[in-house]
XYZ file of C-alpha atoms in Angstrom:
624
model
C 30.548 5.724 25.327
C 31.242 8.417 22.715
C 29.960 11.859 23.472
C 27.270 13.392 21.345
C 28.807 16.303 19.513
C 27.276 19.693 18.847
C 26.506 18.712 15.251
C 23.812 16.390 16.639
C 22.562 18.654 19.427
C 22.665 21.883 17.460
C 23.055 21.274 13.722
C 21.653 24.714 12.859
C 24.747 26.289 14.439
C 26.860 24.305 11.956
C 24.630 25.443 9.078
C 24.739 29.090 10.163
C 28.508 28.908 10.652
C 29.132 27.560 7.154
C 26.716 30.136 5.758
C 28.571 32.957 7.524
C 31.878 31.734 6.095
C 30.521 31.433 2.577
C 30.651 35.128 1.581
C 27.612 34.505 -0.616
C 29.311 31.588 -2.389
C 26.722 29.066 -3.676
C 29.007 26.174 -2.664
C 28.138 26.575 1.015
C 24.981 24.482 0.614
C 26.989 21.548 -0.767
C 29.484 21.964 2.058
C 26.683 21.625 4.623
C 25.480 18.328 3.132
C 29.022 16.980 2.799
C 29.827 17.982 6.379
C 26.991 15.911 7.812
C 27.583 13.003 5.431
C 31.185 12.784 6.576
C 30.221 13.035 10.236
C 27.678 10.239 9.867
C 30.261 7.949 8.233
C 32.809 8.234 11.043
C 32.835 5.449 13.662
C 29.209 4.436 13.005
C 28.120 7.914 14.073
C 24.754 7.356 12.396
C 23.896 5.039 15.303
C 24.268 7.950 17.724
C 21.472 9.909 16.060
C 18.101 9.500 17.838
C 15.354 7.877 15.788
C 11.774 9.108 15.459
C 10.772 5.454 15.078
C 12.084 4.530 18.523
C 12.197 7.631 20.714
C 8.950 9.436 21.662
C 8.761 12.905 20.186
C 8.669 14.635 23.576
C 12.128 13.250 24.415
C 13.727 14.754 21.318
C 15.308 18.179 21.399
C 13.808 20.669 18.921
C 16.173 21.655 16.105
C 18.411 18.654 16.832
C 19.552 16.063 14.303
C 17.265 13.009 14.163
C 16.629 10.156 11.749
C 13.448 8.520 10.506
C 13.008 5.113 8.815
C 10.001 5.617 6.578
C 8.127 5.246 3.310
C 7.172 8.175 1.074
C 3.367 8.056 1.175
C 2.630 11.316 -0.648
C 4.397 14.204 -2.345
C 2.978 17.691 -1.880
C 3.423 20.673 -4.199
C 6.745 22.553 -3.978
C 6.806 25.515 -1.598
C 8.780 28.753 -1.542
C 10.752 29.985 1.446
C 13.285 32.699 2.236
C 16.615 30.987 1.737
C 18.411 34.187 2.698
C 16.807 37.103 4.523
C 17.847 40.257 6.314
C 16.722 41.352 9.770
C 16.885 44.606 11.692
C 17.588 44.374 15.403
C 16.915 46.981 18.111
C 20.102 48.885 17.276
C 18.974 49.224 13.660
C 21.877 47.080 12.547
C 20.976 44.799 9.689
C 22.099 41.213 9.548
C 21.879 38.695 6.701
C 20.713 35.272 7.860
C 20.171 31.812 6.470
C 16.581 30.558 6.216
C 17.390 27.067 5.011
C 16.405 24.079 7.210
C 14.015 26.322 9.182
C 10.268 26.892 9.276
C 10.323 30.148 11.244
C 12.562 33.196 10.774
C 14.516 34.227 13.866
C 16.634 37.189 14.985
C 14.495 40.302 14.718
C 12.218 42.010 12.238
C 12.548 40.750 8.677
C 13.264 43.387 6.080
C 11.118 42.255 3.178
C 12.448 45.019 0.946
C 16.064 43.985 1.340
C 18.039 43.336 -1.820
C 19.757 40.465 -0.001
C 16.568 38.418 0.194
C 16.784 35.174 -1.782
C 13.636 33.162 -2.410
C 14.270 29.424 -2.687
C 12.164 26.351 -3.358
C 11.815 23.062 -1.500
C 9.671 19.956 -1.825
C 7.586 18.362 0.937
C 7.159 14.593 1.277
C 4.570 13.096 3.596
C 6.323 10.087 5.118
C 4.966 7.296 7.313
C 6.637 4.337 9.054
C 7.219 1.405 6.702
C 3.792 -0.291 6.406
C 3.525 -3.719 8.005
C 7.013 -3.640 9.503
C 7.404 -6.746 11.677
C 7.764 -6.409 15.407
C 11.123 -8.210 15.381
C 12.514 -5.717 12.853
C 11.389 -2.819 15.045
C 12.894 -4.421 18.145
C 16.273 -5.125 16.544
C 16.412 -1.612 15.084
C 15.542 -0.321 18.551
C 18.357 -2.314 20.167
C 20.837 -1.223 17.471
C 19.633 2.368 17.842
C 21.984 4.936 19.289
C 23.018 4.984 22.863
C 21.219 8.295 23.341
C 22.971 10.163 26.120
C 20.983 12.449 28.417
C 22.233 15.609 26.698
C 20.129 14.797 23.638
C 16.972 14.351 25.659
C 14.544 17.200 25.841
C 11.596 17.408 28.220
C 9.318 20.386 27.551
C 8.031 22.591 30.355
C 5.020 21.154 32.066
C 2.645 23.946 31.095
C 3.232 23.117 27.424
C 1.847 19.594 27.716
C -1.710 18.568 27.118
C -3.739 17.023 29.909
C -3.584 13.677 28.090
C 0.158 13.441 28.681
C 0.169 14.323 32.382
C 0.160 10.759 33.637
C 2.843 9.728 31.144
C 5.214 12.615 31.705
C 5.627 12.636 35.499
C 8.965 10.883 35.315
C 12.336 12.507 34.659
C 14.495 11.979 31.546
C 15.833 8.865 33.272
C 12.638 7.226 32.059
C 14.168 7.148 28.588
C 16.674 4.547 29.792
C 13.894 2.640 31.515
C 11.778 2.631 28.376
C 14.614 1.065 26.400
C 14.818 -1.901 28.750
C 11.095 -2.675 28.880
C 9.396 -5.473 27.023
C 8.890 -5.133 23.301
C 5.162 -4.636 23.673
C 5.702 -1.698 25.980
C 8.651 -0.170 24.199
C 6.770 0.052 20.914
C 3.219 0.451 22.119
C 2.140 1.658 25.504
C 4.978 4.112 26.021
C 4.241 6.019 22.824
C 2.683 9.405 23.541
C -1.038 9.484 22.931
C -0.735 12.271 20.437
C 1.302 9.946 18.206
C -1.015 6.969 18.467
C -3.755 8.140 16.143
C -4.857 5.053 14.250
C -5.328 4.889 10.553
C -8.928 4.816 9.351
C -10.457 1.425 8.711
C -10.602 2.144 4.953
C -14.312 1.450 4.800
C -17.030 3.460 3.119
C -17.585 5.624 6.179
C -13.989 6.852 6.010
C -13.985 7.543 2.302
C -14.307 11.263 2.985
C -11.792 11.684 5.773
C -10.871 15.305 5.141
C -13.177 16.625 7.853
C -10.707 15.567 10.550
C -6.992 14.913 10.509
C -5.777 11.350 10.255
C -2.254 10.095 9.700
C -3.215 8.386 6.429
C -1.417 5.108 7.097
C -1.858 2.539 4.292
C -2.689 -0.332 6.670
C -5.542 -0.225 9.200
C -4.650 0.036 12.872
C -1.011 1.008 12.414
C 0.633 3.322 14.927
C 3.696 5.512 14.940
C 4.872 8.942 13.881
C 4.146 10.518 10.527
C 6.401 13.303 9.330
C 6.555 16.142 6.813
C 10.008 15.843 5.266
C 11.331 19.021 3.653
C 13.637 18.205 0.722
C 16.050 20.812 -0.615
C 17.865 19.117 -3.465
C 17.509 16.284 -5.980
C 13.900 15.630 -5.020
C 13.229 14.276 -8.519
C 15.396 11.304 -7.533
C 12.798 10.143 -5.009
C 9.643 8.230 -5.891
C 6.367 7.507 -4.196
C 6.595 4.421 -1.929
C 10.398 4.633 -1.660
C 11.842 3.364 1.626
C 14.254 5.871 3.136
C 16.270 6.542 6.235
C 16.164 10.315 6.496
C 18.652 12.335 8.540
C 17.400 15.838 9.174
C 16.769 18.716 11.543
C 13.663 18.291 13.696
C 11.190 21.176 13.697
C 8.289 21.177 16.151
C 7.850 24.917 16.672
C 4.386 25.611 18.205
C 4.219 28.749 16.042
C 3.513 26.485 13.067
C 0.128 25.594 14.589
C -0.658 29.277 15.160
C 0.183 30.110 11.553
C -1.989 27.251 10.305
C -4.893 28.361 12.513
C -4.597 31.938 11.246
C -4.574 30.775 7.635
C -7.626 28.610 8.216
C -9.467 31.465 9.926
C -8.652 33.899 7.127
C -9.848 31.437 4.510
C -13.158 31.073 6.339
C -13.602 34.858 6.639
C -12.519 35.684 3.116
C -12.068 32.686 0.817
C -10.751 34.952 -1.961
C -7.604 35.702 0.044
C -6.215 32.192 -0.127
C -5.949 29.580 -2.850
C -5.978 26.547 -0.522
C -9.142 24.935 0.790
C -9.626 24.444 4.529
C -9.205 20.695 4.029
C -5.935 21.219 2.182
C -4.611 23.487 4.923
C -5.419 20.881 7.572
C -3.624 18.147 5.640
C -0.593 20.203 4.568
C -0.143 22.105 7.845
C -0.982 19.623 10.642
C 0.017 20.393 14.252
C 3.768 19.780 14.633
C 3.103 17.913 17.893
C 1.254 15.300 15.816
C 3.197 15.499 12.554
C 6.673 16.987 13.099
C 8.695 18.565 10.297
C 12.044 17.109 9.323
C 14.389 19.224 7.208
C 16.382 16.688 5.207
C 20.151 16.908 5.231
C 20.726 13.456 3.848
C 18.568 10.450 2.931
C 19.756 6.909 2.416
C 17.497 4.806 0.142
C 16.733 1.433 1.720
C 16.937 -1.574 -0.568
C 15.388 -3.530 2.303
C 14.450 -2.887 5.929
C 16.051 -5.961 7.479
C 18.151 -4.497 10.343
C 20.319 -7.640 10.454
C 21.881 -6.853 7.056
C 23.713 -3.790 5.746
C 21.136 -1.392 4.366
C 22.463 -1.564 0.813
C 23.043 -5.368 0.769
C 26.511 -5.059 -0.712
C 27.503 -8.089 -2.762
C 30.772 -8.251 -0.821
C 28.860 -8.849 2.384
C 26.563 -11.375 0.730
C 29.523 -13.268 -0.680
C 30.907 -13.602 2.838
C 27.805 -15.442 4.023
C 27.342 -17.640 0.926
C 29.085 -20.542 2.582
C 26.541 -20.626 5.402
C 23.452 -20.414 3.208
C 23.290 -24.148 2.416
C 23.287 -25.227 6.070
C 20.800 -22.549 7.095
C 18.576 -23.554 4.188
C 18.438 -27.143 5.454
C 17.453 -25.944 8.943
C 14.802 -23.598 7.539
C 13.406 -26.357 5.333
C 13.063 -28.655 8.355
C 11.334 -25.902 10.333
C 8.874 -25.073 7.540
C 8.187 -28.767 6.958
C 7.050 -29.011 10.599
C 4.949 -25.847 10.177
C 3.348 -27.334 7.056
C 2.568 -30.510 9.012
C 5.185 -32.720 7.366
C 4.821 -31.549 3.758
C 8.421 -31.189 2.589
C 7.466 -30.306 -1.022
C 5.321 -27.384 0.139
C 8.222 -26.279 2.366
C 10.522 -26.264 -0.684
C 8.180 -24.026 -2.639
C 7.561 -21.752 0.330
C 11.314 -21.093 0.574
C 11.439 -20.300 -3.162
C 8.515 -17.927 -2.741
C 10.058 -16.127 0.240
C 13.279 -15.314 -1.650
C 11.581 -14.337 -4.912
C 12.081 -10.817 -6.176
C 11.265 -8.785 -9.294
C 14.796 -8.247 -10.568
C 13.902 -6.761 -13.953
C 11.047 -5.874 -16.288
C 10.752 -6.806 -19.949
C 8.166 -4.459 -21.432
C 5.213 -4.994 -19.059
C 6.353 -8.421 -17.819
C 7.939 -8.428 -14.339
C 10.740 -10.999 -14.211
C 11.424 -12.957 -11.046
C 8.039 -12.792 -9.332
C 6.785 -16.044 -7.833
C 3.270 -15.851 -6.400
C 2.498 -19.076 -4.580
C -0.978 -20.516 -4.070
C -0.927 -22.919 -1.131
C -4.201 -24.775 -1.574
C -5.721 -27.471 0.624
C -5.677 -25.228 3.711
C -8.459 -26.031 6.197
C -11.269 -23.503 6.452
C -12.590 -24.422 9.877
C -9.325 -24.189 11.850
C -7.099 -21.149 12.558
C -4.260 -22.749 10.584
C -3.787 -19.881 8.137
C -3.598 -17.388 10.991
C -0.766 -19.395 12.578
C 0.955 -19.786 9.219
C 0.934 -16.019 8.789
C 2.514 -15.585 12.219
C 5.343 -17.847 11.025
C 5.806 -15.718 7.889
C 5.694 -12.588 10.046
C 8.566 -13.927 12.135
C 10.711 -14.434 9.034
C 10.260 -11.324 6.867
C 10.814 -7.637 7.739
C 7.420 -6.416 6.431
C 4.161 -8.252 5.889
C 0.390 -7.896 5.925
C -2.382 -10.486 6.153
C -5.463 -9.600 4.146
C -8.477 -11.705 5.116
C -10.481 -12.002 1.927
C -13.860 -12.068 3.611
C -16.832 -10.803 1.635
C -17.096 -7.793 3.958
C -13.455 -6.832 3.483
C -13.618 -7.237 -0.277
C -16.728 -5.051 -0.503
C -15.678 -2.398 2.011
C -11.920 -2.122 2.299
C -10.144 0.558 0.279
C -7.210 -1.176 -1.357
C -6.286 1.203 -4.178
C -5.001 4.678 -3.190
C -7.019 7.573 -4.600
C -6.399 11.253 -5.133
C -8.480 13.598 -2.964
C -8.507 16.835 -4.936
C -10.337 18.763 -2.203
C -7.556 18.155 0.304
C -4.936 17.831 -2.454
C -3.495 14.618 -1.107
C -3.207 10.939 -1.951
C -5.532 8.956 0.305
C -3.715 5.714 0.992
C -5.012 2.186 0.505
C -4.052 -1.305 1.583
C -1.997 -1.938 -1.555
C 0.241 1.107 -1.071
C 3.117 -0.975 0.233
C 6.891 -0.714 0.105
C 8.930 -3.071 -2.060
C 9.639 -6.577 -0.726
C 6.567 -6.585 1.521
C 5.018 -10.041 1.939
C 1.278 -9.897 1.244
C -0.566 -12.877 2.726
C -3.973 -13.312 1.049
C -6.184 -15.569 3.160
C -8.816 -16.833 0.745
C -10.082 -19.418 3.247
C -12.014 -16.534 4.830
C -14.047 -15.925 1.666
C -17.648 -17.021 2.150
C -20.542 -17.293 -0.288
C -22.155 -14.042 -1.316
C -22.180 -11.291 -3.879
C -19.255 -9.007 -4.639
C -20.413 -5.446 -5.222
C -18.689 -2.903 -7.472
C -16.040 -2.158 -4.831
C -15.395 -5.871 -4.334
C -14.940 -6.427 -8.056
C -12.498 -3.499 -8.241
C -10.543 -4.897 -5.308
C -10.324 -8.375 -6.828
C -9.212 -6.813 -10.118
C -6.555 -4.782 -8.301
C -5.240 -7.900 -6.560
C -5.133 -9.751 -9.884
C -3.168 -6.917 -11.518
C -0.778 -6.827 -8.590
C -0.116 -10.561 -8.879
C 0.133 -10.731 -12.669
C 1.881 -7.462 -13.488
C 3.303 -6.284 -10.146
C 1.580 -2.935 -10.463
C -1.227 -1.005 -8.778
C -3.338 1.488 -10.728
C -3.936 4.436 -8.386
C -7.277 6.191 -8.763
C -6.923 9.829 -9.858
C -10.669 10.155 -10.550
C -10.354 11.189 -14.194
C -7.643 8.676 -14.983
C -5.603 5.872 -13.459
C -1.884 6.139 -12.844
C 0.195 2.973 -12.910
C 2.684 2.424 -10.095
C 5.029 -0.581 -10.407
C 5.703 -2.558 -7.248
C 7.645 -5.563 -5.992
C 5.423 -7.392 -3.531
C 5.569 -11.097 -2.656
C 2.062 -12.547 -2.678
C 1.202 -15.803 -0.890
C -2.368 -17.079 -1.322
C -3.842 -19.666 1.037
C -7.051 -21.328 -0.097
C -9.127 -24.492 0.265
C -9.336 -25.294 -3.447
C -7.514 -23.582 -6.245
C -7.485 -19.819 -5.732
C -9.813 -17.601 -7.743
C -6.799 -15.296 -8.140
C -3.944 -15.995 -10.581
C -0.666 -17.418 -9.293
C 2.702 -18.501 -10.653
C 2.611 -21.840 -8.890
C 0.018 -23.876 -7.026
C 1.022 -26.420 -4.398
C -1.683 -28.511 -2.803
C -0.915 -29.031 0.873
C -0.538 -32.707 1.728
C 0.049 -33.125 5.499
C 1.686 -36.276 6.806
C 1.049 -35.263 10.426
C -2.313 -34.990 12.149
C -1.722 -33.401 15.559
C -4.680 -33.717 17.973
C -4.379 -30.030 18.892
C -3.190 -27.954 15.938
C -2.678 -24.726 17.864
C -0.572 -26.379 20.564
C 1.479 -28.177 17.923
C 2.242 -25.022 15.920
C 3.022 -23.054 19.071
C 5.438 -25.759 20.177
C 7.148 -25.738 16.759
C 7.717 -21.990 17.014
C 8.849 -22.032 20.628
C 11.442 -24.671 19.750
C 13.208 -22.088 17.555
C 15.528 -19.895 19.626
C 15.843 -16.191 18.636
C 19.353 -16.672 17.239
C 17.992 -19.346 14.888
C 15.263 -17.002 13.654
C 17.921 -14.381 12.972
C 19.800 -16.886 10.810
C 16.619 -17.517 8.801
C 16.010 -13.768 8.416
C 19.538 -13.103 7.176
C 19.312 -16.098 4.844
C 16.034 -15.027 3.204
C 17.044 -11.384 2.691
C 20.552 -12.368 1.575
C 19.438 -14.978 -0.935
C 16.923 -12.529 -2.399
C 19.611 -9.886 -2.977
C 22.162 -12.158 -4.701
C 23.093 -11.522 -8.308
C 22.291 -14.339 -10.741
C 23.524 -15.273 -14.193
C 23.151 -18.130 -16.683
C 26.119 -19.072 -18.855
C 25.785 -19.487 -22.621
C 26.567 -23.190 -22.239
C 23.687 -23.784 -19.809
C 21.349 -21.624 -21.906
C 22.035 -23.807 -24.920
C 21.522 -26.983 -22.841
C 18.165 -25.680 -21.582
C 17.038 -24.866 -25.131
C 17.952 -28.374 -26.307
C 16.168 -29.884 -23.332
C 13.053 -27.836 -24.116
C 13.015 -29.136 -27.708
C 13.492 -32.706 -26.447
C 10.615 -32.412 -23.957
C 8.264 -31.195 -26.696
C 9.323 -33.868 -29.224
C 6.843 -36.563 -28.164
C 4.044 -34.226 -27.025
C 4.194 -30.522 -27.981
C 1.366 -29.794 -25.518
C 3.345 -31.161 -22.573
C 5.608 -28.123 -22.324
C 4.520 -24.639 -23.341
C 6.585 -21.441 -23.370
C 4.805 -20.448 -20.153
C 5.817 -23.772 -18.549
C 9.428 -23.170 -19.580
C 9.362 -19.684 -18.103
C 8.052 -21.039 -14.785
C 10.681 -23.777 -14.812
C 13.426 -21.199 -15.369
C 12.090 -19.130 -12.447
C 12.075 -22.217 -10.209
C 15.619 -23.091 -11.336
C 16.804 -19.542 -10.599
C 15.245 -19.495 -7.128
C 16.452 -23.013 -6.350
C 20.037 -22.016 -7.213
C 19.871 -18.820 -5.144
C 18.345 -20.710 -2.227
C 21.486 -22.868 -2.118
C 23.749 -19.820 -2.302
C 24.647 -20.421 -5.960
C 24.512 -17.313 -8.145
C 24.601 -19.200 -11.430
C 22.616 -22.111 -12.855
C 24.338 -25.471 -13.135
C 23.243 -28.623 -14.981
C 22.595 -30.258 -11.633
C 20.449 -27.287 -10.549
C 18.432 -27.490 -13.762
C 17.747 -31.198 -13.224
C 16.677 -30.584 -9.614
C 14.267 -27.860 -10.748
C 12.733 -30.249 -13.316
C 12.296 -32.949 -10.647
C 10.708 -30.480 -8.239
C 8.234 -29.247 -10.848
C 7.406 -32.820 -11.889
C 6.504 -33.683 -8.285
C 4.359 -30.567 -7.925
C 2.500 -31.118 -11.220
C 1.934 -34.778 -10.397
C 0.410 -33.850 -7.047
C -1.804 -31.183 -8.645
C -3.108 -33.644 -11.238
C -3.849 -36.221 -8.536
C -5.765 -33.602 -6.583
C -7.805 -32.674 -9.656
C -8.783 -36.276 -10.245
C -9.756 -36.714 -6.596
C -11.864 -33.569 -6.303
C -13.424 -33.800 -9.745
C -14.958 -30.332 -9.650
C -11.579 -28.658 -9.171
C -10.825 -26.448 -12.181
């Protein structure tokens, strides 16, 4: 096992050393970033770095190098800090020191009148774990996580712990190894320190004004895990809200930060004219570091996806290497989904196309590549949709099931809003990272009246589906945020929400006990088989796709031919949908270009779907 070097245990020593060698040269800051980038590239060294997602905060050494897989939930105002400062020690000798990557000055009394003082600026991102991340993705990331050797572990002195932690902290650092071998439920739930398990508010009307007490502001209700204030020193304009990142930085949990925050809050209460921040803003922007640690970013890798089974950037070279296996895995996945959909092979085909769909480009306001699927004909009385979601959850890295009950529609906060009192963005259910699968369960919608909140929520869902955007509420105006979210709608009849394709479920199996049947179907799939499906879906989604001029011309001629006898039989919208189906069908077979054969298969598939939909309309009569 490789040893953990000092650059992980004590990165500030590296920073201070390069600063001391710089002789005031501005290039030293670039050298620091390059130093750590190079170290992380060598021999998969990034896997040696402890992760805030997997290791409880109290096991991590303060001021050590850690990483955090997260989503940018909010961006605070820039802040000023002393990038360079001078101190006077007891012998009256002055010393110039580096203040970068630190929250607290160290090394004696600061000389505020020194000519060597340099004031710098940094940005603060409020980051949370990726919303709706599947348990399997967490577990695999946990297993792939660094072999953290005991020298990186840090157990604080007992008198520094709260009484809540006493029962959890009686063991020695050896417990870290024990934790990593426990069951998944324990390793990601019960062993988390209580101070990190604050749940997100339920997003109902009672929590609309949540500035009176600190919450971790998770987008999805009931989520757990660490939140973090990430301090960014360069190129912060290159990051956007809702970006997925893996941040490598220096961990700061200095208790003095809480003292400073308390003093600022007290002074603002005694003399509000002395400070410009409100008490609510101070609580949000300066939370206790034991609850929300600070992470001084050295390097951040944008995540195209959060599937731990694939390279983080989904290089085309890697994808090309697995193209040959995609066809066989597709056949196995189709068989599995056909069983899940109770023998409906056509619905299984469209479900695969939906799961690999992706907004690959935008033409004006039109998102290209989206494929929202409405799976109608789902039973209302049975827990079928709940089991179907569990299947989806086992296949994709991030997902969320939204039960569209009347209560949820009228009470749940879906659209993020700006809280100007606390100067933060209060999250909502639709603040999700790209490539999240959103499962809308319309079978839960009962008769009743939607109030103003319910109407706004339905409108927001419709905009998300149609335009792949969410309009965040900034009180005086709305700000449009584009997204890339796969939406699957399950309903009894046709959904009241728009969709790109509707498939009416037509089961050929009628198991006497539905729950036992679906459980047996899932149990029959071994973990290695699930991993194949997960790699297949993420890989097919990331493939490049082109259409040759020859095929484009053939499609145009075919479109004219189809409209010759009946111009109403094929509209421009129908052609667009057919092209999307053809694209997804090709990618699902590992083909990154459209062939004549692929075009014909797409036409046959759509003809079967439309025929079934028309039959269903004639049977139900009142179906729109």
